[in-house]
Short mmCIF file of C-alpha atoms and ligand atoms in Angstrom, two decimals:
data_model
loop_
_atom_site.label_atom_id
_atom_site.label_comp_id
_atom_site.label_asym_id
_atom_site.label_seq_id
_atom_site.Cartn_x
_atom_site.Cartn_y
_atom_site.Cartn_z
CA MET A 246 8.10 18.36 28.03
CA GLN A 247 8.06 14.44 26.91
CA LYS A 248 5.47 13.07 25.10
CA VAL A 249 4.13 9.67 23.84
CA VAL A 250 1.76 8.19 21.42
CA LYS A 251 1.05 4.87 19.90
CA TYR A 252 -0.35 3.90 16.52
CA ARG A 253 -1.56 1.00 14.19
CA CYS A 254 -1.33 1.50 10.66
CA PRO A 255 -2.46 -1.40 8.33
CA SER A 256 -0.56 -1.84 5.11
CA ASN A 257 -2.29 -1.62 1.57
CA ILE A 258 -2.80 -3.08 -1.61
CA ALA A 259 -3.15 -0.75 -4.77
CA LEU A 260 -5.91 -1.76 -7.11
CA VAL A 261 -4.87 0.79 -9.56
CA LYS A 262 -0.88 1.45 -9.26
CA TYR A 263 1.27 3.70 -8.65
CA TRP A 264 4.34 3.19 -11.12
CA GLY A 265 6.55 6.23 -12.15
CA LYS A 266 6.84 9.27 -10.40
CA LYS A 267 6.74 13.03 -11.79
CA GLU A 268 9.97 15.25 -12.09
CA GLY A 269 10.79 17.51 -9.44
CA GLY A 270 9.16 17.04 -6.02
CA ILE A 271 9.21 14.48 -3.36
CA GLN A 272 7.30 11.21 -4.55
CA ILE A 273 4.96 12.79 -6.89
CA PRO A 274 2.69 10.17 -8.55
CA ALA A 275 2.77 10.45 -12.51
CA ASN A 276 -0.60 8.83 -12.49
CA ALA A 277 -3.34 8.17 -9.46
CA SER A 278 -3.57 5.32 -7.57
CA ILE A 279 -6.00 3.27 -5.52
CA SER A 280 -5.51 0.92 -2.68
CA TRP A 281 -7.82 -1.02 -0.03
CA SER A 282 -6.27 -1.01 3.24
CA LEU A 283 -5.17 -4.31 4.79
CA SER A 284 -6.61 -4.27 8.47
CA ASP A 285 -4.80 -7.72 9.72
CA LEU A 286 -1.52 -6.52 8.20
CA PHE A 287 -0.43 -3.77 10.21
CA ALA A 288 2.80 -1.69 11.71
CA GLU A 289 2.61 -0.64 15.50
CA THR A 290 4.86 2.12 16.28
CA THR A 291 5.35 3.96 19.42
CA MET A 292 6.83 7.55 19.51
CA ILE A 293 8.18 9.45 22.40
CA ALA A 294 9.21 13.26 21.40
CA THR A 295 11.65 15.07 23.62
CA PRO A 296 12.43 19.04 22.88
CA SER A 297 15.56 19.44 21.54
CA ASN A 298 16.82 22.45 19.22
CA GLN A 299 18.37 19.46 16.85
CA THR A 300 16.38 16.64 15.31
CA GLN A 301 17.81 13.49 16.51
CA LEU A 302 16.18 9.44 16.51
CA GLU A 303 16.91 6.42 18.40
CA PHE A 304 14.85 3.49 16.66
CA LYS A 305 14.04 0.35 18.01
CA TYR A 306 12.33 -2.85 16.04
CA ASP A 307 10.41 -4.43 18.36
CA GLY A 308 12.21 -3.50 21.72
CA ASN A 309 15.39 -3.93 20.06
CA ALA A 310 17.89 -1.33 19.09
CA LYS A 311 18.26 -1.28 14.97
CA PRO A 312 20.48 1.58 14.07
CA SER A 313 20.88 0.64 10.56
CA PHE A 314 17.36 1.84 10.29
CA GLU A 315 17.94 5.31 11.47
CA PRO A 316 19.44 7.05 8.58
CA LYS A 317 16.43 6.11 6.47
CA ILE A 318 13.99 7.26 8.96
CA LEU A 319 16.13 10.60 10.36
CA ASP A 320 16.04 11.41 6.42
CA PHE A 321 12.22 11.03 6.23
CA LEU A 322 11.83 13.24 9.26
CA ASN A 323 14.08 15.60 7.83
CA ARG A 324 12.14 15.94 4.62
CA ILE A 325 8.93 16.47 7.31
CA ALA A 326 11.01 19.16 9.37
CA PRO A 327 10.59 22.40 6.76
CA PHE A 328 6.64 21.45 6.78
CA SER A 329 6.37 21.38 10.56
CA ASP A 330 8.11 23.32 13.47
CA PHE A 331 7.29 20.73 15.83
CA VAL A 332 9.30 18.22 13.86
CA LYS A 333 12.31 20.50 13.98
CA GLN A 334 12.30 20.97 17.23
CA HIS A 335 12.65 17.69 19.08
CA SER A 336 14.56 14.75 19.32
CA PHE A 337 12.43 11.47 18.88
CA GLU A 338 12.71 7.69 20.15
CA VAL A 339 11.05 5.23 17.62
CA ASP A 340 9.79 1.78 18.53
CA THR A 341 8.26 -0.26 16.02
CA MET A 342 6.89 -3.78 14.93
CA ASN A 343 5.30 -5.29 11.70
CA ASN A 344 2.85 -8.30 12.73
CA PHE A 345 3.89 -9.99 9.38
CA PRO A 346 7.38 -11.29 8.57
CA HIS A 347 9.78 -9.47 6.56
CA GLY A 348 10.73 -10.00 3.05
CA THR A 349 7.02 -11.32 2.45
CA GLY A 350 6.35 -8.71 -0.16
CA ILE A 351 3.53 -7.21 1.89
CA ALA A 352 4.04 -3.13 2.18
CA SER A 353 5.79 -2.94 5.60
CA SER A 354 7.02 0.71 4.61
CA ALA A 355 3.42 1.59 3.75
CA ALA A 356 2.50 0.21 7.42
CA GLY A 357 5.80 1.28 9.25
CA PHE A 358 5.52 5.01 7.38
CA GLY A 359 1.61 5.31 7.80
CA ALA A 360 2.41 4.36 11.70
CA LEU A 361 4.88 6.90 12.03
CA ALA A 362 3.06 9.39 9.96
CA LEU A 363 -0.05 9.34 12.31
CA CYS A 364 2.40 9.48 15.61
CA ILE A 365 3.75 12.59 14.31
CA ALA A 366 0.54 14.39 13.53
CA ASP A 367 -0.97 13.56 16.60
CA LEU A 368 2.07 14.92 18.70
CA GLU A 369 2.30 17.81 16.43
CA GLY A 370 -1.29 18.70 17.73
CA LYS A 371 -1.86 21.02 14.74
CA PHE A 372 -5.20 19.16 13.96
CA GLU A 373 -8.01 17.48 16.06
CA VAL A 374 -7.10 13.89 15.93
CA GLY A 375 -9.71 11.78 14.00
CA SER A 376 -10.62 15.06 11.65
CA ASP A 377 -10.54 15.15 7.84
CA GLU A 378 -7.68 17.59 8.45
CA PHE A 379 -5.53 15.43 10.80
CA TYR A 380 -5.96 12.26 8.44
CA GLN A 381 -5.06 14.50 5.35
CA ARG A 382 -1.93 15.88 7.45
CA ALA A 383 -0.71 12.30 8.38
CA SER A 384 -1.55 11.12 4.83
CA PHE A 385 1.08 14.28 3.41
CA PHE A 386 3.70 13.53 6.25
CA ALA A 387 3.25 9.58 5.15
CA ARG A 388 3.85 10.05 1.28
CA LEU A 389 7.16 11.96 2.30
CA GLY A 390 8.25 8.30 3.83
CA SER A 391 6.88 6.20 0.89
CA GLY A 392 4.65 7.35 -1.78
CA SER A 393 1.99 4.77 -1.35
CA ALA A 394 2.35 4.83 2.67
CA CYS A 395 -0.08 7.84 2.17
CA ARG A 396 -2.59 5.79 1.08
CA SER A 397 -2.33 3.87 4.31
CA VAL A 398 -3.96 5.69 7.15
CA TYR A 399 -7.64 5.73 5.53
CA SER A 400 -10.20 2.70 6.33
CA GLU A 401 -11.87 3.36 3.06
CA PRO A 402 -10.53 2.95 -0.47
CA ALA A 403 -7.73 5.65 -0.86
CA ILE A 404 -6.91 7.16 -3.96
CA TRP A 405 -3.76 9.73 -4.30
CA GLY A 406 -2.79 11.86 -7.18
CA GLU A 407 -4.64 14.89 -8.79
CA HIS A 408 -7.93 12.86 -11.24
CA SER A 409 -10.66 14.68 -12.60
CA GLU A 410 -13.32 12.49 -11.54
CA VAL A 411 -12.33 12.57 -7.43
CA GLU A 412 -12.72 15.82 -6.03
CA ASN A 413 -10.22 17.32 -3.48
CA SER A 414 -7.69 14.78 -5.21
CA SER A 415 -4.39 15.75 -4.85
CA ASP A 416 -0.23 14.78 -5.36
CA LEU A 417 0.40 15.59 -2.00
CA PHE A 418 -1.60 13.19 0.04
CA ALA A 419 -4.48 10.65 -0.45
CA VAL A 420 -8.03 11.38 -0.04
CA PRO A 421 -10.63 8.42 0.93
CA PHE A 422 -13.09 7.58 -1.41
CA GLU A 423 -16.63 9.19 -0.47
CA GLY A 424 -19.15 7.41 -3.00
CA GLN A 425 -20.93 4.11 -2.20
CA ILE A 426 -19.60 0.85 -2.58
CA HIS A 427 -22.17 -1.66 -3.95
CA GLU A 428 -22.63 -4.11 -1.37
CA SER A 429 -20.69 -6.75 -3.59
CA LEU A 430 -17.58 -5.01 -3.69
CA LYS A 431 -17.92 -4.89 0.30
CA ASN A 432 -16.54 -7.23 2.56
CA TRP A 433 -13.75 -8.65 0.12
CA LYS A 434 -10.60 -10.23 1.68
CA ASP A 435 -6.75 -10.29 0.58
CA CYS A 436 -4.55 -13.87 0.66
CA VAL A 437 -1.33 -13.28 0.32
CA LEU A 438 0.39 -16.17 -1.22
CA ILE A 439 4.07 -16.07 -0.35
CA VAL A 440 5.94 -17.85 -3.22
CA ASP A 441 9.41 -15.60 -2.59
CA ASP A 442 10.22 -14.56 0.48
CA GLY A 443 13.69 -13.33 -0.49
CA GLU A 444 15.03 -9.84 -1.09
CA LYS A 445 13.77 -7.79 -3.90
CA LYS A 446 16.13 -7.70 -6.63
CA VAL A 447 15.03 -4.24 -7.82
CA SER A 448 13.64 -1.93 -4.89
CA SER A 449 10.48 0.14 -5.75
CA THR A 450 12.77 3.14 -5.85
CA ALA A 451 14.54 2.02 -8.93
CA GLY A 452 11.83 0.31 -10.55
CA HIS A 453 10.21 3.85 -10.40
CA SER A 454 13.16 5.49 -12.02
CA LEU A 455 13.27 3.36 -14.87
CA LEU A 456 10.17 5.02 -16.23
CA LYS A 457 11.51 8.21 -16.91
CA ASN A 458 13.02 6.55 -20.15
CA HIS A 459 10.67 4.29 -20.68
CA PRO A 460 9.51 3.96 -23.90
CA TYR A 461 5.89 2.97 -22.62
CA ALA A 462 5.62 5.61 -19.98
CA GLU A 463 3.21 8.26 -21.51
CA ALA A 464 0.71 5.49 -22.56
CA ARG A 465 0.90 3.56 -18.89
CA PHE A 466 0.28 6.68 -17.48
CA LYS A 467 -2.76 7.64 -19.76
CA GLN A 468 -4.26 4.07 -18.98
CA ALA A 469 -3.82 4.38 -15.37
CA GLN A 470 -6.20 7.64 -15.36
CA LYS A 471 -8.27 6.00 -17.24
CA ASN A 472 -8.92 3.09 -15.06
CA ILE A 473 -9.35 5.38 -11.88
CA GLY A 474 -12.40 6.42 -13.28
CA ASN A 475 -13.76 3.12 -14.57
CA ILE A 476 -12.81 1.32 -11.30
CA LEU A 477 -14.99 4.14 -9.54
CA GLN A 478 -17.75 3.55 -11.78
CA PHE A 479 -17.45 -0.18 -10.69
CA MET A 480 -17.24 0.02 -7.34
CA GLN A 481 -20.16 1.86 -7.42
CA ASN A 482 -22.57 -0.33 -9.55
CA GLY A 483 -21.50 -3.57 -8.44
CA ASN A 484 -20.04 -4.72 -11.88
CA VAL A 485 -17.85 -7.19 -10.14
CA SER A 486 -16.42 -8.81 -13.59
CA ASP A 487 -15.25 -6.05 -15.00
CA PHE A 488 -13.65 -4.77 -11.87
CA ILE A 489 -11.68 -8.20 -12.03
CA ALA A 490 -10.44 -7.76 -15.10
CA LEU A 491 -9.44 -3.94 -14.76
CA VAL A 492 -7.57 -4.98 -11.45
CA GLU A 493 -5.87 -8.46 -12.76
CA SER A 494 -4.75 -6.31 -15.88
CA GLU A 495 -3.55 -3.17 -13.75
CA ALA A 496 -1.35 -5.93 -12.11
CA LEU A 497 0.06 -7.22 -15.37
CA GLN A 498 0.71 -4.12 -16.40
CA LEU A 499 2.76 -3.10 -13.38
CA HIS A 500 4.90 -6.05 -14.47
CA SER A 501 4.60 -5.73 -18.22
CA MET A 502 6.10 -2.22 -17.19
CA MET A 503 9.27 -3.79 -15.58
CA MET A 504 9.75 -6.29 -18.29
CA SER A 505 10.04 -3.25 -20.69
CA SER A 506 12.31 -1.40 -18.60
CA ILE A 507 15.74 -0.02 -19.83
CA PRO A 508 17.19 -2.04 -18.42
CA TYR A 509 14.37 -4.53 -18.35
CA PHE A 510 13.83 -6.80 -15.19
CA THR A 511 11.28 -9.30 -13.64
CA LEU A 512 9.64 -9.49 -10.48
CA ILE A 513 7.44 -12.75 -10.90
CA ARG A 514 8.43 -16.33 -10.47
CA PRO A 515 7.24 -19.13 -12.31
CA GLY A 516 5.26 -20.10 -8.94
CA THR A 517 3.53 -16.30 -9.52
CA LEU A 518 2.64 -17.48 -12.93
CA ALA A 519 1.31 -21.11 -12.14
CA ILE A 520 -1.10 -19.34 -9.27
CA LEU A 521 -2.44 -17.03 -12.19
CA GLU A 522 -3.16 -19.98 -14.29
CA GLU A 523 -4.70 -21.65 -11.43
CA ILE A 524 -7.02 -18.80 -10.56
CA TRP A 525 -8.00 -18.35 -14.04
CA THR A 526 -8.58 -21.96 -13.94
CA PHE A 527 -10.92 -22.23 -11.00
CA ARG A 528 -13.00 -19.08 -12.07
CA GLU A 529 -13.63 -20.71 -15.43
CA GLU A 530 -15.08 -23.46 -13.16
CA THR A 531 -16.82 -22.07 -10.56
CA ASN A 532 -17.95 -18.40 -12.13
CA LEU A 533 -16.71 -16.90 -8.34
CA PRO A 534 -15.65 -13.45 -7.39
CA ILE A 535 -12.27 -13.99 -7.14
CA ALA A 536 -9.54 -11.85 -8.50
CA PHE A 537 -5.46 -11.69 -7.99
CA THR A 538 -2.79 -8.56 -7.94
CA LEU A 539 0.54 -8.29 -7.53
CA ASP A 540 2.64 -5.99 -5.66
CA ALA A 541 6.25 -5.25 -6.82
CA GLY A 542 7.44 -8.53 -6.15
CA ALA A 543 6.39 -12.55 -7.13
CA ASN A 544 3.98 -12.78 -4.71
CA VAL A 545 0.23 -13.06 -5.34
CA HIS A 546 -2.38 -11.23 -3.53
CA LEU A 547 -6.03 -13.34 -3.78
CA LEU A 548 -8.94 -11.32 -3.39
CA TYR A 549 -12.47 -12.49 -3.03
CA SER A 550 -15.38 -11.73 -1.14
CA SER A 551 -15.71 -13.64 2.31
CA GLU A 552 -19.00 -14.72 1.50
CA ILE A 553 -16.79 -17.56 -0.58
CA GLU A 554 -14.26 -18.09 2.13
CA GLU A 555 -14.89 -21.57 2.75
CA GLN A 556 -14.21 -22.08 -0.98
CA VAL A 557 -11.10 -20.37 -1.62
CA THR A 558 -9.79 -21.83 1.75
CA ASN A 559 -10.48 -24.87 0.11
CA PHE A 560 -8.92 -23.71 -3.40
CA ILE A 561 -5.77 -22.22 -1.93
CA HIS A 562 -5.19 -25.75 0.32
CA THR A 563 -5.69 -27.60 -2.87
CA LYS A 564 -4.03 -26.19 -5.41
CA LEU A 565 -1.95 -23.10 -4.62
CA LEU A 566 -0.70 -24.24 -1.38
CA VAL A 567 2.05 -26.35 -3.24
CA TYR A 568 3.66 -22.96 -4.65
CA CYS A 569 3.95 -21.22 -1.71
CA LYS A 570 7.03 -20.72 0.10
CA LYS A 571 7.24 -22.87 3.33
CA GLY A 572 3.20 -23.40 2.86
CA LEU A 573 2.95 -19.66 3.81
CA TYR A 574 0.37 -17.35 3.15
CA LEU A 575 -1.51 -14.37 5.29
CA CYS A 576 -4.98 -13.22 4.71
CA SER A 577 -6.41 -9.78 5.74
CA SER A 578 -10.06 -8.29 5.65
CA ILE A 579 -10.05 -5.31 3.70
CA GLY A 580 -10.55 -1.52 5.66
CA GLY A 581 -10.09 -1.43 8.94
CA ASN A 582 -9.26 2.31 10.82
CA PRO A 583 -6.16 3.00 11.79
CA LEU A 584 -5.81 2.90 15.67
CA LYS A 585 -4.50 5.23 18.30
CA LEU A 586 -3.48 2.73 20.96
CA SER A 587 -1.99 5.33 23.81
O1 PMV B 84 5.46 3.62 -2.51
P1 PMV B 84 6.58 2.75 -3.29
O2 PMV B 84 7.44 3.68 -3.54
O3 PMV B 84 7.23 1.81 -2.50
O4 PMV B 84 5.94 2.15 -4.31
C1 PMV B 84 4.83 1.02 -4.68
C2 PMV B 84 4.44 0.76 -5.65
C3 PMV B 84 3.15 -0.35 -5.93
O5 PMV B 84 3.59 -0.94 -4.72
C4 PMV B 84 4.39 -1.32 -7.03
C5 PMV B 84 2.17 -0.30 -6.56
C6 PMV B 84 1.39 0.94 -5.51
O6 PMV B 84 0.52 1.48 -6.06
O7 PMV B 84 1.43 0.43 -4.15
#
């Protein structure tokens, strides 16, 4: 019998970054990472499963056949198959769309694989939808598609990777942060300033693999583990200025690892640095709680408390828009559950 399900899954932005994998296994992170989900930037995916003795796939993007995506998604299903008899015994039709443009450096793979993983965990019917086990299974599946995707299935800040200070943390799936977030770090927003909307010169996969022979890799992994412990403290005690300093340092460490890879590369653009300078000046002048972070790309994520939305919108319009490609920026609230749509 055919089964159909549809999910919406948010993208996410890492505060402490995953950059580098452990040897062996599929997408096993070299250090723990933590992210916020971006509820207004999401993928919506419909999945139809038909009993079959071979896992086959038909893939559509927003209703239109997209055979060029099929090998990647089929590869993903084949990675899941050893862990799921259901996947082994079905063929799939997938129709997916993102509500944000491609090539904007927003983690479309995190939202996309997150949505697919939720569909599979639901169709498989092993755990009750909405239970902790259900999200854990979806997170485990999502990781097999794209590592950072495993953090997208939670509305709470999600931690992925073993860490001594995070109970039940695992390299195989993300877990939601169970602590009490301080009022001053609740209700933040993320506006992504689009500095460059072109294809990335170096893929994340290639970037991760350059950590294997990286002269500073071990120091970076240690630093990230330490930063996880610290950021969890700041999120609970509301130490906003140390939170901001840590988040910005993480973004710059990510890009300095790229610049010191062998061979080296850069993804930031002159506009990226110009925006960072503007943010530092703005913060110095106003003392407002605003920070930046960067993904593996040139675009700047502007993080700020929603209480100062008016000032930040004004700041974007007067100082930052000039650096944005076609004046484009995309805003989202932090948090928000993945949604079952049918
Ligand atoms: O999940 P991947 O393989 O696309 O790697 C993502 C890595 C960063 O986005 C740069 C950092 C992170 O933790 O999300």
